[in-house]
Amino acid sequence: MLNLAWHEHQMLDFLKAGKFIGSDWWNLPLHERNQLIYEENRERPADEVREDARNVHEALYKTLETLTDEQLNDPAQWPRMPAEWQPWKIIADNTYLHYRDHSADLKQFIAI
C-alpha cells in the first residue's frame, strides 16, 4: 500500500503542478526506489497509511475528472513531459494498472 500511495501522490503532484515533475527517486532502479519508499514509511501506523492512501486516491480521482481529453492525450499539455509519452498511460501505469502488481500485498494489508 505504501508503494501505491507514493505513486499516486507523484501523479497528483504532477497534475496539480500543471507540468511533468516528480521525485528524484524515479531515476533509481525500481528495487532501490521501493526500498526508499518502505524505509521512509515503515514506522507509520497502518491506520495512518490506509487513511493517506484513501485520501490521495480520492484527491487524484477528483483531479482526473477535471482533465480534458487533450490533457490526457497530448504530452505537449504538460511541460517537461517527453513528446513520445502519452499522459493517460503514465497516469494509468502509476495508479490503477499498478494495483495488479501489488494485489497480493494489498490483500495481506487489508487483512491487518
Short mmCIF file of N, CA, C and O in Angstrom, two decimals, residues 2-106:
data_model
loop_
_atom_site.label_atom_id
_atom_site.label_comp_id
_atom_site.label_asym_id
_atom_site.label_seq_id
_atom_site.Cartn_x
_atom_site.Cartn_y
_atom_site.Cartn_z
N LEU A 2 2.00 1.21 0.70
CA LEU A 2 2.90 2.36 0.72
C LEU A 2 3.33 2.72 -0.69
O LEU A 2 3.35 3.89 -1.07
N ASN A 3 3.71 1.70 -1.44
CA ASN A 3 4.19 1.91 -2.79
C ASN A 3 3.11 2.52 -3.67
O ASN A 3 3.37 3.46 -4.42
N LEU A 4 1.91 1.99 -3.58
CA LEU A 4 0.81 2.52 -4.39
C LEU A 4 0.50 3.96 -4.04
O LEU A 4 0.31 4.80 -4.93
N ALA A 5 0.43 4.26 -2.76
CA ALA A 5 0.14 5.63 -2.33
C ALA A 5 1.23 6.59 -2.79
O ALA A 5 0.94 7.71 -3.21
N TRP A 6 2.49 6.16 -2.72
CA TRP A 6 3.59 7.02 -3.16
C TRP A 6 3.42 7.37 -4.64
O TRP A 6 3.53 8.54 -5.03
N HIS A 7 3.12 6.38 -5.46
CA HIS A 7 2.95 6.62 -6.89
C HIS A 7 1.75 7.53 -7.16
O HIS A 7 1.82 8.40 -8.02
N GLU A 8 0.67 7.33 -6.42
CA GLU A 8 -0.50 8.19 -6.62
C GLU A 8 -0.20 9.62 -6.17
O GLU A 8 -0.65 10.57 -6.80
N HIS A 9 0.57 9.78 -5.10
CA HIS A 9 1.00 11.12 -4.69
C HIS A 9 1.81 11.77 -5.80
O HIS A 9 1.65 12.96 -6.09
N GLN A 10 2.69 11.01 -6.42
CA GLN A 10 3.52 11.54 -7.51
C GLN A 10 2.65 12.01 -8.67
O GLN A 10 2.88 13.08 -9.24
N MET A 11 1.65 11.22 -9.04
CA MET A 11 0.76 11.59 -10.13
C MET A 11 -0.07 12.83 -9.76
O MET A 11 -0.22 13.75 -10.57
N LEU A 12 -0.57 12.88 -8.55
CA LEU A 12 -1.34 14.03 -8.10
C LEU A 12 -0.48 15.29 -8.10
O LEU A 12 -0.93 16.35 -8.57
N ASP A 13 0.74 15.18 -7.63
CA ASP A 13 1.63 16.34 -7.60
C ASP A 13 1.88 16.88 -9.02
O ASP A 13 1.86 18.09 -9.23
N PHE A 14 2.12 15.99 -9.96
CA PHE A 14 2.38 16.45 -11.33
C PHE A 14 1.13 17.08 -11.94
O PHE A 14 1.21 18.13 -12.59
N LEU A 15 -0.03 16.49 -11.70
CA LEU A 15 -1.27 17.06 -12.25
C LEU A 15 -1.57 18.42 -11.65
O LEU A 15 -1.96 19.35 -12.37
N LYS A 16 -1.39 18.56 -10.35
CA LYS A 16 -1.65 19.84 -9.70
C LYS A 16 -0.64 20.90 -10.11
O LYS A 16 -0.98 22.09 -10.19
N ALA A 17 0.59 20.50 -10.37
CA ALA A 17 1.63 21.45 -10.78
C ALA A 17 1.41 21.95 -12.21
O ALA A 17 1.91 23.01 -12.57
N GLY A 18 0.70 21.16 -13.01
CA GLY A 18 0.48 21.55 -14.40
C GLY A 18 1.69 21.34 -15.28
O GLY A 18 1.76 21.82 -16.40
N LYS A 19 2.67 20.61 -14.76
CA LYS A 19 3.85 20.27 -15.55
C LYS A 19 4.39 18.94 -15.03
O LYS A 19 4.10 18.53 -13.90
N PHE A 20 5.15 18.27 -15.87
CA PHE A 20 5.63 16.94 -15.52
C PHE A 20 6.81 17.06 -14.57
O PHE A 20 7.93 17.37 -14.96
N ILE A 21 6.51 16.85 -13.29
CA ILE A 21 7.52 16.91 -12.24
C ILE A 21 7.48 15.61 -11.45
O ILE A 21 6.51 14.85 -11.55
N GLY A 22 8.49 15.38 -10.66
CA GLY A 22 8.48 14.19 -9.82
C GLY A 22 9.72 14.10 -8.97
O GLY A 22 10.68 14.86 -9.12
N SER A 23 9.69 13.13 -8.11
CA SER A 23 10.79 12.87 -7.20
C SER A 23 12.04 12.42 -7.95
O SER A 23 11.95 11.76 -9.00
N ASP A 24 13.19 12.73 -7.39
CA ASP A 24 14.45 12.22 -7.94
C ASP A 24 14.52 10.71 -7.83
O ASP A 24 15.33 10.07 -8.50
N TRP A 25 13.69 10.12 -6.99
CA TRP A 25 13.68 8.66 -6.82
C TRP A 25 13.30 7.93 -8.10
O TRP A 25 13.60 6.77 -8.27
N TRP A 26 12.60 8.62 -9.02
CA TRP A 26 12.27 8.00 -10.30
C TRP A 26 13.53 7.59 -11.06
O TRP A 26 13.47 6.69 -11.90
N ASN A 27 14.63 8.25 -10.80
CA ASN A 27 15.88 7.96 -11.51
C ASN A 27 16.59 6.71 -10.98
O ASN A 27 17.58 6.27 -11.56
N LEU A 28 16.09 6.17 -9.89
CA LEU A 28 16.70 4.99 -9.27
C LEU A 28 16.12 3.70 -9.84
O LEU A 28 14.99 3.69 -10.33
N PRO A 29 16.88 2.62 -9.75
CA PRO A 29 16.30 1.32 -10.12
C PRO A 29 15.08 1.03 -9.24
O PRO A 29 15.01 1.48 -8.08
N LEU A 30 14.13 0.30 -9.77
CA LEU A 30 12.87 0.04 -9.09
C LEU A 30 13.05 -0.50 -7.68
O LEU A 30 12.41 -0.01 -6.74
N HIS A 31 13.93 -1.47 -7.49
CA HIS A 31 14.10 -2.06 -6.16
C HIS A 31 14.64 -1.04 -5.16
O HIS A 31 14.27 -1.04 -3.99
N GLU A 32 15.50 -0.14 -5.62
CA GLU A 32 16.03 0.90 -4.72
C GLU A 32 14.94 1.91 -4.36
O GLU A 32 14.83 2.33 -3.21
N ARG A 33 14.15 2.30 -5.36
CA ARG A 33 13.05 3.24 -5.11
C ARG A 33 12.05 2.62 -4.13
O ARG A 33 11.65 3.27 -3.16
N ASN A 34 11.69 1.37 -4.35
CA ASN A 34 10.76 0.71 -3.44
C ASN A 34 11.31 0.61 -2.03
O ASN A 34 10.57 0.78 -1.06
N GLN A 35 12.59 0.37 -1.92
CA GLN A 35 13.22 0.29 -0.59
C GLN A 35 13.16 1.64 0.12
O GLN A 35 12.87 1.71 1.32
N LEU A 36 13.42 2.71 -0.61
CA LEU A 36 13.35 4.05 -0.02
C LEU A 36 11.92 4.39 0.43
O LEU A 36 11.73 4.99 1.49
N ILE A 37 10.95 4.02 -0.39
CA ILE A 37 9.55 4.26 -0.02
C ILE A 37 9.24 3.51 1.27
O ILE A 37 8.64 4.06 2.20
N TYR A 38 9.68 2.27 1.34
CA TYR A 38 9.45 1.47 2.54
C TYR A 38 10.14 2.10 3.76
O TYR A 38 9.53 2.28 4.81
N GLU A 39 11.42 2.43 3.61
CA GLU A 39 12.18 2.99 4.73
C GLU A 39 11.56 4.31 5.22
O GLU A 39 11.51 4.55 6.42
N GLU A 40 11.10 5.12 4.31
CA GLU A 40 10.52 6.41 4.69
C GLU A 40 9.21 6.25 5.46
O GLU A 40 8.83 7.12 6.24
N ASN A 41 8.54 5.13 5.28
CA ASN A 41 7.20 4.96 5.83
C ASN A 41 7.04 3.82 6.83
O ASN A 41 5.95 3.65 7.38
N ARG A 42 8.05 3.05 7.06
CA ARG A 42 7.87 1.82 7.83
C ARG A 42 7.43 2.02 9.28
O ARG A 42 6.85 1.12 9.87
N GLU A 43 7.67 3.17 9.84
CA GLU A 43 7.27 3.42 11.23
C GLU A 43 5.85 3.97 11.35
O GLU A 43 5.34 4.12 12.45
N ARG A 44 5.23 4.26 10.23
CA ARG A 44 3.88 4.83 10.26
C ARG A 44 2.86 3.76 10.66
O ARG A 44 2.93 2.63 10.19
N PRO A 45 1.90 4.11 11.49
CA PRO A 45 0.85 3.15 11.85
C PRO A 45 0.02 2.76 10.63
O PRO A 45 -0.21 3.58 9.73
N ALA A 46 -0.46 1.53 10.61
CA ALA A 46 -1.23 1.02 9.48
C ALA A 46 -2.46 1.88 9.20
O ALA A 46 -2.78 2.14 8.03
N ASP A 47 -3.14 2.32 10.24
CA ASP A 47 -4.33 3.16 10.04
C ASP A 47 -3.98 4.47 9.33
O ASP A 47 -4.74 4.96 8.50
N GLU A 48 -2.84 5.03 9.67
CA GLU A 48 -2.40 6.28 9.02
C GLU A 48 -2.10 6.04 7.55
O GLU A 48 -2.44 6.85 6.69
N VAL A 49 -1.46 4.92 7.26
CA VAL A 49 -1.14 4.58 5.87
C VAL A 49 -2.42 4.38 5.06
O VAL A 49 -2.56 4.88 3.94
N ARG A 50 -3.38 3.66 5.64
CA ARG A 50 -4.66 3.44 4.96
C ARG A 50 -5.37 4.77 4.69
O ARG A 50 -5.89 5.00 3.61
N GLU A 51 -5.40 5.64 5.69
CA GLU A 51 -6.06 6.93 5.53
C GLU A 51 -5.38 7.77 4.45
O GLU A 51 -6.03 8.39 3.62
N ASP A 52 -4.07 7.79 4.46
CA ASP A 52 -3.32 8.53 3.44
C ASP A 52 -3.63 7.97 2.05
O ASP A 52 -3.86 8.72 1.11
N ALA A 53 -3.65 6.66 1.92
CA ALA A 53 -3.94 6.03 0.63
C ALA A 53 -5.35 6.40 0.16
O ALA A 53 -5.56 6.72 -1.01
N ARG A 54 -6.31 6.35 1.06
CA ARG A 54 -7.69 6.73 0.71
C ARG A 54 -7.75 8.20 0.28
O ARG A 54 -8.38 8.55 -0.72
N ASN A 55 -7.10 9.06 1.05
CA ASN A 55 -7.14 10.50 0.76
C ASN A 55 -6.50 10.85 -0.57
O ASN A 55 -7.04 11.65 -1.35
N VAL A 56 -5.33 10.28 -0.84
CA VAL A 56 -4.66 10.61 -2.10
C VAL A 56 -5.44 10.04 -3.27
O VAL A 56 -5.56 10.68 -4.32
N HIS A 57 -6.02 8.86 -3.10
CA HIS A 57 -6.81 8.27 -4.17
C HIS A 57 -8.02 9.15 -4.50
O HIS A 57 -8.31 9.43 -5.66
N GLU A 58 -8.69 9.61 -3.46
CA GLU A 58 -9.86 10.48 -3.66
C GLU A 58 -9.46 11.79 -4.33
O GLU A 58 -10.12 12.25 -5.27
N ALA A 59 -8.40 12.40 -3.87
CA ALA A 59 -7.93 13.67 -4.46
C ALA A 59 -7.51 13.47 -5.91
O ALA A 59 -7.80 14.32 -6.77
N LEU A 60 -6.84 12.36 -6.18
CA LEU A 60 -6.41 12.07 -7.55
C LEU A 60 -7.63 11.87 -8.45
O LEU A 60 -7.69 12.41 -9.56
N TYR A 61 -8.60 11.12 -7.98
CA TYR A 61 -9.82 10.88 -8.75
C TYR A 61 -10.51 12.21 -9.09
O TYR A 61 -10.89 12.44 -10.24
N LYS A 62 -10.65 13.07 -8.10
CA LYS A 62 -11.30 14.37 -8.33
C LYS A 62 -10.51 15.21 -9.32
O LYS A 62 -11.09 15.91 -10.16
N THR A 63 -9.19 15.16 -9.22
CA THR A 63 -8.35 15.93 -10.15
C THR A 63 -8.46 15.37 -11.56
O THR A 63 -8.56 16.13 -12.53
N LEU A 64 -8.46 14.06 -11.69
CA LEU A 64 -8.56 13.44 -13.02
C LEU A 64 -9.87 13.80 -13.71
O LEU A 64 -9.91 13.96 -14.93
N GLU A 65 -10.93 13.95 -12.93
CA GLU A 65 -12.23 14.31 -13.50
C GLU A 65 -12.21 15.68 -14.17
O GLU A 65 -13.04 15.95 -15.03
N THR A 66 -11.27 16.52 -13.79
CA THR A 66 -11.22 17.88 -14.34
C THR A 66 -10.40 17.96 -15.63
O THR A 66 -10.42 19.00 -16.29
N LEU A 67 -9.69 16.91 -15.97
CA LEU A 67 -8.81 16.95 -17.14
C LEU A 67 -9.60 16.82 -18.44
O LEU A 67 -10.58 16.10 -18.52
N THR A 68 -9.10 17.49 -19.46
CA THR A 68 -9.70 17.40 -20.79
C THR A 68 -9.09 16.23 -21.54
O THR A 68 -8.03 15.70 -21.16
N ASP A 69 -9.74 15.84 -22.62
CA ASP A 69 -9.19 14.78 -23.48
C ASP A 69 -7.81 15.20 -24.00
O ASP A 69 -6.91 14.38 -24.10
N GLU A 70 -7.67 16.48 -24.32
CA GLU A 70 -6.39 16.97 -24.81
C GLU A 70 -5.29 16.80 -23.75
O GLU A 70 -4.18 16.37 -24.06
N GLN A 71 -5.60 17.12 -22.51
CA GLN A 71 -4.62 16.96 -21.43
C GLN A 71 -4.25 15.49 -21.22
O GLN A 71 -3.13 15.18 -20.86
N LEU A 72 -5.20 14.61 -21.42
CA LEU A 72 -4.94 13.18 -21.23
C LEU A 72 -4.18 12.55 -22.39
O LEU A 72 -3.55 11.50 -22.21
N ASN A 73 -4.25 13.17 -23.56
CA ASN A 73 -3.67 12.56 -24.74
C ASN A 73 -2.47 13.28 -25.35
O ASN A 73 -1.72 12.68 -26.10
N ASP A 74 -2.29 14.53 -25.04
CA ASP A 74 -1.24 15.34 -25.67
C ASP A 74 -0.14 15.69 -24.67
O ASP A 74 -0.34 16.51 -23.78
N PRO A 75 1.04 15.09 -24.82
CA PRO A 75 2.12 15.39 -23.88
C PRO A 75 2.56 16.86 -23.91
O PRO A 75 3.11 17.35 -22.92
N ALA A 76 2.27 17.56 -24.98
CA ALA A 76 2.63 18.98 -25.06
C ALA A 76 1.85 19.82 -24.04
O ALA A 76 2.25 20.95 -23.74
N GLN A 77 0.77 19.26 -23.50
CA GLN A 77 0.00 19.97 -22.48
C GLN A 77 0.72 19.99 -21.14
O GLN A 77 0.31 20.73 -20.24
N TRP A 78 1.77 19.20 -21.01
CA TRP A 78 2.49 19.05 -19.75
C TRP A 78 3.96 19.40 -19.97
O TRP A 78 4.74 18.56 -20.42
N PRO A 79 4.35 20.63 -19.70
CA PRO A 79 5.76 20.99 -19.86
C PRO A 79 6.67 19.97 -19.18
O PRO A 79 6.38 19.47 -18.09
N ARG A 80 7.75 19.64 -19.86
CA ARG A 80 8.79 18.71 -19.39
C ARG A 80 8.43 17.24 -19.60
O ARG A 80 9.23 16.37 -19.26
N MET A 81 7.26 16.95 -20.14
CA MET A 81 6.93 15.56 -20.43
C MET A 81 7.51 15.22 -21.81
O MET A 81 7.33 15.97 -22.76
N PRO A 82 8.21 14.09 -21.91
CA PRO A 82 8.74 13.69 -23.23
C PRO A 82 7.63 13.58 -24.28
O PRO A 82 6.54 13.08 -23.99
N ALA A 83 7.91 14.05 -25.48
CA ALA A 83 6.91 14.12 -26.55
C ALA A 83 6.37 12.76 -26.95
O ALA A 83 5.24 12.66 -27.43
N GLU A 84 7.14 11.72 -26.76
CA GLU A 84 6.70 10.38 -27.17
C GLU A 84 5.82 9.69 -26.11
O GLU A 84 5.29 8.61 -26.35
N TRP A 85 5.66 10.30 -24.98
CA TRP A 85 4.84 9.71 -23.91
C TRP A 85 3.36 10.08 -24.09
O TRP A 85 3.04 11.10 -24.69
N GLN A 86 2.51 9.26 -23.52
CA GLN A 86 1.08 9.53 -23.51
C GLN A 86 0.68 9.81 -22.06
O GLN A 86 0.83 8.93 -21.20
N PRO A 87 0.17 11.01 -21.78
CA PRO A 87 -0.16 11.34 -20.39
C PRO A 87 -1.08 10.32 -19.72
O PRO A 87 -0.83 9.91 -18.58
N TRP A 88 -2.14 9.90 -20.40
CA TRP A 88 -3.08 8.95 -19.79
C TRP A 88 -2.38 7.65 -19.41
O TRP A 88 -2.68 7.06 -18.38
N LYS A 89 -1.40 7.24 -20.22
CA LYS A 89 -0.70 5.98 -19.97
C LYS A 89 0.21 6.11 -18.75
O LYS A 89 0.30 5.19 -17.93
N ILE A 90 0.88 7.24 -18.60
CA ILE A 90 1.73 7.47 -17.44
C ILE A 90 0.88 7.45 -16.17
O ILE A 90 1.24 6.81 -15.17
N ILE A 91 -0.27 8.11 -16.22
CA ILE A 91 -1.16 8.13 -15.08
C ILE A 91 -1.67 6.72 -14.77
O ILE A 91 -1.63 6.28 -13.63
N ALA A 92 -2.15 6.03 -15.79
CA ALA A 92 -2.69 4.68 -15.61
C ALA A 92 -1.63 3.72 -15.05
O ALA A 92 -1.90 2.95 -14.11
N ASP A 93 -0.43 3.78 -15.60
CA ASP A 93 0.64 2.88 -15.15
C ASP A 93 1.02 3.11 -13.69
O ASP A 93 1.51 2.20 -13.03
N ASN A 94 0.80 4.31 -13.22
CA ASN A 94 1.20 4.64 -11.84
C ASN A 94 0.03 4.74 -10.88
O ASN A 94 0.19 5.19 -9.74
N THR A 95 -1.14 4.32 -11.35
CA THR A 95 -2.32 4.28 -10.47
C THR A 95 -2.97 2.91 -10.63
O THR A 95 -2.42 1.92 -10.20
N TYR A 96 -4.13 2.84 -11.27
CA TYR A 96 -4.91 1.60 -11.26
C TYR A 96 -4.22 0.42 -11.94
O TYR A 96 -4.40 -0.72 -11.50
N LEU A 97 -3.44 0.61 -12.97
CA LEU A 97 -2.73 -0.52 -13.58
C LEU A 97 -1.63 -1.05 -12.65
O LEU A 97 -1.25 -2.21 -12.74
N HIS A 98 -1.15 -0.19 -11.78
CA HIS A 98 -0.11 -0.57 -10.82
C HIS A 98 -0.67 -1.50 -9.73
O HIS A 98 0.07 -2.27 -9.12
N TYR A 99 -1.98 -1.43 -9.48
CA TYR A 99 -2.59 -2.24 -8.42
C TYR A 99 -2.35 -3.73 -8.64
O TYR A 99 -2.12 -4.48 -7.70
N ARG A 100 -2.45 -4.17 -9.90
CA ARG A 100 -2.30 -5.61 -10.15
C ARG A 100 -0.91 -6.12 -9.76
O ARG A 100 -0.75 -7.27 -9.40
N ASP A 101 0.09 -5.24 -9.81
CA ASP A 101 1.44 -5.64 -9.42
C ASP A 101 1.53 -5.89 -7.91
O ASP A 101 2.46 -6.55 -7.45
N HIS A 102 0.59 -5.34 -7.17
CA HIS A 102 0.63 -5.42 -5.71
C HIS A 102 -0.63 -6.04 -5.11
O HIS A 102 -0.89 -5.84 -3.92
N SER A 103 -1.39 -6.78 -5.90
CA SER A 103 -2.67 -7.29 -5.40
C SER A 103 -2.50 -8.21 -4.20
O SER A 103 -3.26 -8.14 -3.24
N ALA A 104 -1.48 -9.07 -4.19
CA ALA A 104 -1.26 -9.95 -3.05
C ALA A 104 -0.90 -9.14 -1.80
O ALA A 104 -1.40 -9.42 -0.71
N ASP A 105 -0.05 -8.13 -1.97
CA ASP A 105 0.32 -7.26 -0.85
C ASP A 105 -0.89 -6.52 -0.31
O ASP A 105 -1.05 -6.37 0.90
N LEU A 106 -1.75 -6.04 -1.21
CA LEU A 106 -2.94 -5.31 -0.80
C LEU A 106 -3.88 -6.20 0.01
O LEU A 106 -4.40 -5.79 1.04
#
